[in-house]
mmCIF file of C-alpha atoms in Angstrom:
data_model
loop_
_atom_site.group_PDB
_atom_site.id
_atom_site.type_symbol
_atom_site.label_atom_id
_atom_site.label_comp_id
_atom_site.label_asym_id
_atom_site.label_seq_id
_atom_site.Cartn_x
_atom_site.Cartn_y
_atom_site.Cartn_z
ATOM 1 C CA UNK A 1385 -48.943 87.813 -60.252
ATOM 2 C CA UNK A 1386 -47.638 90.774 -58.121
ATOM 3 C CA UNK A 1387 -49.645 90.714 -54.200
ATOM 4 C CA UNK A 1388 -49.430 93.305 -51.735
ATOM 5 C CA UNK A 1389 -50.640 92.543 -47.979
ATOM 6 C CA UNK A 1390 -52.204 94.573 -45.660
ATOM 7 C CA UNK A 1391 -52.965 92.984 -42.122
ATOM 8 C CA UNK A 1392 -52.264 94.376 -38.851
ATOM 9 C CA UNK A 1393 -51.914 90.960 -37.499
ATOM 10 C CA UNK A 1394 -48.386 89.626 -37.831
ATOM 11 C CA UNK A 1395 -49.220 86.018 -38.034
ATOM 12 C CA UNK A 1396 -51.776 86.188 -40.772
ATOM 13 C CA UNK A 1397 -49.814 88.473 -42.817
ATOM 14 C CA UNK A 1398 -46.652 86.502 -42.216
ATOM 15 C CA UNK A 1399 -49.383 83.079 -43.191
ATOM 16 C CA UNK A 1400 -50.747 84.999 -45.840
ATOM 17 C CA UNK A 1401 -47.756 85.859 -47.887
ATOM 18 C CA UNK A 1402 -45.985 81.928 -47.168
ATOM 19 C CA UNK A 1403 -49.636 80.927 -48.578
ATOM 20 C CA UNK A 1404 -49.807 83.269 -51.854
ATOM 21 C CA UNK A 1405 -46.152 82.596 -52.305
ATOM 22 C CA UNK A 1406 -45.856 79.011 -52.400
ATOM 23 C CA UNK A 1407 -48.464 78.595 -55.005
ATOM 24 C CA UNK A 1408 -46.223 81.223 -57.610
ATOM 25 C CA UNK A 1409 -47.700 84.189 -56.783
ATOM 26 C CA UNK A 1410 -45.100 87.442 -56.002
ATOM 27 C CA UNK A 1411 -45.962 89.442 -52.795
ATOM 28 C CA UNK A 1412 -43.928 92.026 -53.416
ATOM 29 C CA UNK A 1413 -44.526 93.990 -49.830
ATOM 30 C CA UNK A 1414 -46.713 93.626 -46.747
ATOM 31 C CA UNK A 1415 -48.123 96.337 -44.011
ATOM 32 C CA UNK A 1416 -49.966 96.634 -41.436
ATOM 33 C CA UNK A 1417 -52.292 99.710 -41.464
ATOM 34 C CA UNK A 1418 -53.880 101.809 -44.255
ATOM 35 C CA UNK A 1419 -51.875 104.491 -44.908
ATOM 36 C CA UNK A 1420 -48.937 102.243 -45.306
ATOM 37 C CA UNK A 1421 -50.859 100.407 -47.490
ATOM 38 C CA UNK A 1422 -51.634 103.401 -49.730
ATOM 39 C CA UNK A 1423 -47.981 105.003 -49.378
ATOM 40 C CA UNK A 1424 -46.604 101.635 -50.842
ATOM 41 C CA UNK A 1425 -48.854 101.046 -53.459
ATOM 42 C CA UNK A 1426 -48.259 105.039 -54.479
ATOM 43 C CA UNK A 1427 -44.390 103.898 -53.793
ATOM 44 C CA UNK A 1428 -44.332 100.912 -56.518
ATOM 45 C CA UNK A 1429 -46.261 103.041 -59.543
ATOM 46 C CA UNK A 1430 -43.792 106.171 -58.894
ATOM 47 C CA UNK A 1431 -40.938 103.658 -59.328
ATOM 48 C CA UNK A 1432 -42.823 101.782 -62.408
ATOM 49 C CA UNK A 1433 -42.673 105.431 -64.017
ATOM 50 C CA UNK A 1434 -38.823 106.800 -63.014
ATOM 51 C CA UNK A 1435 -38.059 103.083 -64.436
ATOM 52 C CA UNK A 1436 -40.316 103.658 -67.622
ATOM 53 C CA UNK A 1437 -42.604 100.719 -66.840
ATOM 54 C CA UNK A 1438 -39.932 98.379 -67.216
ATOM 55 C CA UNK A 1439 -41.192 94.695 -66.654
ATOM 56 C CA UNK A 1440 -41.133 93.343 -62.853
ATOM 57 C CA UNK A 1441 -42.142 96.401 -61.305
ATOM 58 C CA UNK A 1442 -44.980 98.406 -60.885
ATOM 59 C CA UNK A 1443 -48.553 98.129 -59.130
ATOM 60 C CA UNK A 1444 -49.514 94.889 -57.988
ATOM 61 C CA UNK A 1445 -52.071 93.216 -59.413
ATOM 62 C CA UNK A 1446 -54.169 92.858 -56.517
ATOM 63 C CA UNK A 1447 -54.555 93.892 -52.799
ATOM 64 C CA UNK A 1448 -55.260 91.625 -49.979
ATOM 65 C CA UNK A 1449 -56.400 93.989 -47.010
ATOM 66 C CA UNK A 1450 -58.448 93.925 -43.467
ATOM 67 C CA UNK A 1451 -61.132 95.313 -43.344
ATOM 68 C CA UNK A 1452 -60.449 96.504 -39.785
ATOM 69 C CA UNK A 1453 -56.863 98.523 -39.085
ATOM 70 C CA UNK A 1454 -55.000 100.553 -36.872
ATOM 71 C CA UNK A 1455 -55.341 103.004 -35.185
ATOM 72 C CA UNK A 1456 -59.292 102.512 -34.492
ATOM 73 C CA UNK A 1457 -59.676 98.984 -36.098
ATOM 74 C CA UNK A 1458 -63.317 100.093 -37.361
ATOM 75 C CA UNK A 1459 -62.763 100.522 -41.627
ATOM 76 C CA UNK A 1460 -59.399 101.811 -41.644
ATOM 77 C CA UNK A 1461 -59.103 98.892 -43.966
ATOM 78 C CA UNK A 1462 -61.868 99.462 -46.602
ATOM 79 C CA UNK A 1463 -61.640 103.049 -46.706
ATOM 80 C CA UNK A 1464 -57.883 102.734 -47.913
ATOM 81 C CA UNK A 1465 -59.386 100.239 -50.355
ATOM 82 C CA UNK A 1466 -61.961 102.750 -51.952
ATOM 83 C CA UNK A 1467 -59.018 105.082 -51.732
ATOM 84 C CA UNK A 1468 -56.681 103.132 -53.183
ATOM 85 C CA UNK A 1469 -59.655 102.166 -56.251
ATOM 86 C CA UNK A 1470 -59.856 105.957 -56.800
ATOM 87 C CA UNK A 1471 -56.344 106.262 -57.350
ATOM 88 C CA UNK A 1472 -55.326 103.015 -58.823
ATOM 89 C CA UNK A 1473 -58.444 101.628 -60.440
ATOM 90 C CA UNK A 1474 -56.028 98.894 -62.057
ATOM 91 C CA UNK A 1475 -55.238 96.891 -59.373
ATOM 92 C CA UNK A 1476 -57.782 94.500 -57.805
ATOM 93 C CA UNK A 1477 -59.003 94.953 -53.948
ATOM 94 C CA UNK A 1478 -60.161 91.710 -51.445
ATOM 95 C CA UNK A 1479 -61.025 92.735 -48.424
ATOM 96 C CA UNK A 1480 -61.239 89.845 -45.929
ATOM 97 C CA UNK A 1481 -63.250 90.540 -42.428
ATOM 98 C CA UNK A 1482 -63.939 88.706 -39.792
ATOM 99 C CA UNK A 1483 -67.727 88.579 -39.827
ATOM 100 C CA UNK A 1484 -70.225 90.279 -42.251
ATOM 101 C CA UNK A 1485 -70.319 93.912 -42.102
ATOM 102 C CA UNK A 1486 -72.746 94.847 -44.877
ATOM 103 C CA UNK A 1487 -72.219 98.730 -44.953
ATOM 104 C CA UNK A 1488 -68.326 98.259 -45.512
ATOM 105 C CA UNK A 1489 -69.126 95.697 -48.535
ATOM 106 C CA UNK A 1490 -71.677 98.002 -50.034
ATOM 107 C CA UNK A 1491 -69.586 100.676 -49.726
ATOM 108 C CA UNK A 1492 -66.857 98.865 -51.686
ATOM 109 C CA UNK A 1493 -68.684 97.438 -54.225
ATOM 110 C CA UNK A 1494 -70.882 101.165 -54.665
ATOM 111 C CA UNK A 1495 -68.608 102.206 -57.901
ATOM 112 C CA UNK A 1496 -68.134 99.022 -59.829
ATOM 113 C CA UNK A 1497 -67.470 94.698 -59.303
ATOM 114 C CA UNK A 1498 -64.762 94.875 -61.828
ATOM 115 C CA UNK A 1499 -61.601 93.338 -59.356
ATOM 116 C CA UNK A 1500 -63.235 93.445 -56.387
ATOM 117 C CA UNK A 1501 -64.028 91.161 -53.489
ATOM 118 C CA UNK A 1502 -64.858 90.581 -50.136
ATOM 119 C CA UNK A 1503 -64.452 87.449 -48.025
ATOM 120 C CA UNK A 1504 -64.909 86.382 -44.774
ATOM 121 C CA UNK A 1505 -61.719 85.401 -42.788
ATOM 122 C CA UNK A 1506 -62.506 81.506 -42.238
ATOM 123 C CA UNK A 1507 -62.344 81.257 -46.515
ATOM 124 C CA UNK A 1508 -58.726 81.558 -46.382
ATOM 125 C CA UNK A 1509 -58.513 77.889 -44.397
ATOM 126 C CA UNK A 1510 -59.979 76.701 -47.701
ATOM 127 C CA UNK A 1511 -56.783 77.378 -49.962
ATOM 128 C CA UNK A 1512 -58.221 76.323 -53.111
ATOM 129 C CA UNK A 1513 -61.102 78.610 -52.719
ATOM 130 C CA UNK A 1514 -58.964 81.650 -51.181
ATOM 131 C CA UNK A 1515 -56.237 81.462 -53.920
ATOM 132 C CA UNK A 1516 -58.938 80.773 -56.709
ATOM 133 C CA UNK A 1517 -60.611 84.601 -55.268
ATOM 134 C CA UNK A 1518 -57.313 86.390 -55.223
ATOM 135 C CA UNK A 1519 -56.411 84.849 -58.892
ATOM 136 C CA UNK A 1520 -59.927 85.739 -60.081
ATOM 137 C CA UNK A 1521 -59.855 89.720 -58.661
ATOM 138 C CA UNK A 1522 -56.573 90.086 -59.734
ATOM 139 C CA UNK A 1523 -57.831 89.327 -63.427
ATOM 140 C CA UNK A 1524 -60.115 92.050 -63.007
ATOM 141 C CA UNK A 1525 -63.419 89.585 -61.688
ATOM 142 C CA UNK A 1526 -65.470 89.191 -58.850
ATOM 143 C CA UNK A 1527 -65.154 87.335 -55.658
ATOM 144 C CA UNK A 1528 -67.724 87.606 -52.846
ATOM 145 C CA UNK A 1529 -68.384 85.093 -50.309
ATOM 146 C CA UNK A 1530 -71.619 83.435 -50.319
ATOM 147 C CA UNK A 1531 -72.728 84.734 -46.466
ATOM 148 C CA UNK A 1532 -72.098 88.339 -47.944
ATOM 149 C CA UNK A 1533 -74.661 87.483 -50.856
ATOM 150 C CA UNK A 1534 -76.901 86.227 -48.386
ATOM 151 C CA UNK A 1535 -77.145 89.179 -46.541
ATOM 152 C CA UNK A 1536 -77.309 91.446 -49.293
ATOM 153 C CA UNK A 1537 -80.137 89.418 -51.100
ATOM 154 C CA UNK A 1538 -81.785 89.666 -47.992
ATOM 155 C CA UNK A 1539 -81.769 93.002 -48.237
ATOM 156 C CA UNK A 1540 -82.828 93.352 -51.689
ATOM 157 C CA UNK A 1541 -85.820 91.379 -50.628
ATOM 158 C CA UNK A 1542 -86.350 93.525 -48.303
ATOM 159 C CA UNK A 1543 -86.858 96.421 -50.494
ATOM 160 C CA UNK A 1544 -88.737 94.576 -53.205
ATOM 161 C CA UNK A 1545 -86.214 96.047 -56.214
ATOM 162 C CA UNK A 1546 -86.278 92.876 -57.595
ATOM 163 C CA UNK A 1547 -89.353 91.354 -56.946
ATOM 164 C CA UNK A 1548 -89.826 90.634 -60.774
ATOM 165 C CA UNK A 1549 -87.117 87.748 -60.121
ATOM 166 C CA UNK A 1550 -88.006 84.611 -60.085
ATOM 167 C CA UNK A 1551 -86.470 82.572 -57.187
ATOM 168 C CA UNK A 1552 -84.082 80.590 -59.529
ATOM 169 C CA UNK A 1553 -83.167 84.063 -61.275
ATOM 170 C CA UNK A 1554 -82.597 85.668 -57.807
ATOM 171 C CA UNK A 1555 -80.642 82.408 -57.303
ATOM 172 C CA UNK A 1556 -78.735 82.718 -60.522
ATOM 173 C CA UNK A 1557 -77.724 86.543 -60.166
ATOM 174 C CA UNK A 1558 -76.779 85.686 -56.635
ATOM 175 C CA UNK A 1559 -74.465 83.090 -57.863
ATOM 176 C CA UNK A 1560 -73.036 85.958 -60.542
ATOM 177 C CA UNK A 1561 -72.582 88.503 -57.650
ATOM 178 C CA UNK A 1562 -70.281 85.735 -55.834
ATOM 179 C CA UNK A 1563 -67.882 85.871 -59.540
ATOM 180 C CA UNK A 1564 -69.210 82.625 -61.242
ATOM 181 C CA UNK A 1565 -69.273 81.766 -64.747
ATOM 182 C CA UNK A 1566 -72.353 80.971 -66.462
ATOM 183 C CA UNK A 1567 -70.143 77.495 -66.673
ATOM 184 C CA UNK A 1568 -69.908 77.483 -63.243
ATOM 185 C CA UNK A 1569 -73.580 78.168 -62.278
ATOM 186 C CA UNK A 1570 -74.964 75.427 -63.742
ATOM 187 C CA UNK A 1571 -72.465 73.219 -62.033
ATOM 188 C CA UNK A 1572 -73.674 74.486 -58.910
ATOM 189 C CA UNK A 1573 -77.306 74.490 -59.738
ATOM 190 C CA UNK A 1574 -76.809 71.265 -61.299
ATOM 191 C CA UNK A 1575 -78.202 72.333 -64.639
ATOM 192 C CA UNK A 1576 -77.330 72.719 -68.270
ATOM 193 C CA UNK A 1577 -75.339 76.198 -69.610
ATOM 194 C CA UNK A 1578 -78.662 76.835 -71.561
ATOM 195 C CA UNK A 1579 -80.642 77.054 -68.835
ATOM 196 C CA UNK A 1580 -78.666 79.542 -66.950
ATOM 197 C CA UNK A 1581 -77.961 81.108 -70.209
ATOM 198 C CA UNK A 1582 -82.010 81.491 -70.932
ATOM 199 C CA UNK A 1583 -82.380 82.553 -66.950
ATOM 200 C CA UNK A 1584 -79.558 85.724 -67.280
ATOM 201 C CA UNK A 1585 -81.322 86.865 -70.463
ATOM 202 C CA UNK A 1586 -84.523 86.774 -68.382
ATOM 203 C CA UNK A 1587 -82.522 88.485 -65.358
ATOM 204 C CA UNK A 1588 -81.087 91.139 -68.252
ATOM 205 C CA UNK A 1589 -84.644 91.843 -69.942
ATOM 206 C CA UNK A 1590 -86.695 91.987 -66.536
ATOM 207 C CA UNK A 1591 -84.008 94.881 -65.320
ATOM 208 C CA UNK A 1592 -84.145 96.831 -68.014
ATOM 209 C CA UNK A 1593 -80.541 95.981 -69.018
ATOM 210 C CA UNK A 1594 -80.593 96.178 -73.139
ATOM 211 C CA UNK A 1595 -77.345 95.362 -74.921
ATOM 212 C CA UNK A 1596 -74.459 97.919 -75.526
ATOM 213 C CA UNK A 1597 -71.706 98.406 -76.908
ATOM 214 C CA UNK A 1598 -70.507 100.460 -73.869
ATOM 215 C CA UNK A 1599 -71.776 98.749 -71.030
ATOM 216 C CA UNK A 1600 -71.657 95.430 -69.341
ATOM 217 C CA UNK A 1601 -74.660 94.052 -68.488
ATOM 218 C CA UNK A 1602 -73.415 91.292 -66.082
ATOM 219 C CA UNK A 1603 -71.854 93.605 -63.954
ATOM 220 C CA UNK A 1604 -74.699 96.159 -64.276
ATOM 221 C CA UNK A 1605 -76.518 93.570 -63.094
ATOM 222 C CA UNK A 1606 -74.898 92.827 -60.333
ATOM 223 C CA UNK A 1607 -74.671 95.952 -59.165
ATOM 224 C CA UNK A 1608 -78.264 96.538 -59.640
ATOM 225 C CA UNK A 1609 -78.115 93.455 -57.188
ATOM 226 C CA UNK A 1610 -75.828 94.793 -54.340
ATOM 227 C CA UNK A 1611 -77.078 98.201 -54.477
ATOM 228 C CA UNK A 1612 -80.611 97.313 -53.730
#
């Protein structure tokens, strides 16, 4: 798995890329501001082409940015992410931030949840956890920390979008916003796969999400989730 780091801070991007690297993954270059970030990335796909895509080289598979960068450090960070989505829509994005900032994750998750997180600083002291996320975006899934689902279900109460939820359903799609497997849900929720099973066909039918061949309803429901 090919990494690419952007952090301004030179400890955490040094700890960062020791981290990734010790448990097999490639970080194959690390900056400190967003327009480096983007000028790499750019970089390693021009030289995946003039080498005809040869194995080894290419975009990474996933970005580990901060959300705040030089030269304001405001959302230098996630605005070269949604840049970097519009140009590269292969490679995965996980923003990490200090605290919650609920615009910047909206914002990021606006287009699509297909490799895309966002988690909050301290969830890189849990290892498992952090590499788990970066493994999980990088295959093209979901990884949001559970405060950033909290606020954004709060918010979608709020508004009342989903008020035909049930609380176990709400508690269900909030699990499926944070990445989860159905598998993985009822572990947490200390249930059987049938019951979450029955509980996102529930979720499904009570959005209005009807089965197609050209759309995926977990992630239109989860984005029918965030967006709320």
């Amino acid at each position: 798995m090919r990494v690419v780091i952007a952090e301004d801070s030179v400890l955490l991007r040094d700890g960062l890329t020791r981290l990734l690297t010790d448990r097999g993954m490639e970080v194959v270059g690390a900056v400190g501001d967003g327009e480096a970030l983007l000028a790499l990335v750019d970089q390693l796909a021009g030289a995946s082409t003039e080498s005809g895509g040869e194995s080894g080289g290419g975009v990474p598979d996933v970005v580990v940015a901060d959300v705040r960068m030089p030269p304001t450090h405001t959302d230098e960070g996630v605005r070269a992410c949604i840049e970097l989505r519009a140009r590269h829509p292969e490679v995965g994005t996980l923003v990490l931030s200090q605290y919650v900032e609920e615009r910047y994750a909206s914002e990021l998750l606006a287009s699509t949840t297909r490799g895309v997180g966002y988690l909050l600083k301290d969830r890189v002291a849990e290892v498992r956890e952090f590499v788990d996320a970066v493994s999980r975006v990088a295959a093209g899934g979901t990884a949001l920390d559970p405060e950033v689902v909290a606020q954004l279900l709060g918010r979608s109460r709020r508004h009342d979008t989903l008020e035909a939820l049930t609380p176990r359903e709400r508690e269900v799609l909030g699990l499926m916003a944070e990445g989860r497997s159905n598998t993985a849900v009822a572990r947490q929720l200390v249930v059987s796969d049938g019951a979450v099973e029955k509980h996102v066909s529930n979720i499904f039918l009570k959005l209005g999400l009807t089965q197609s061949p050209e759309d995926h309803r977990r992630v239109l429901a989860v984005l029918r989730y965030l967006n709320s």
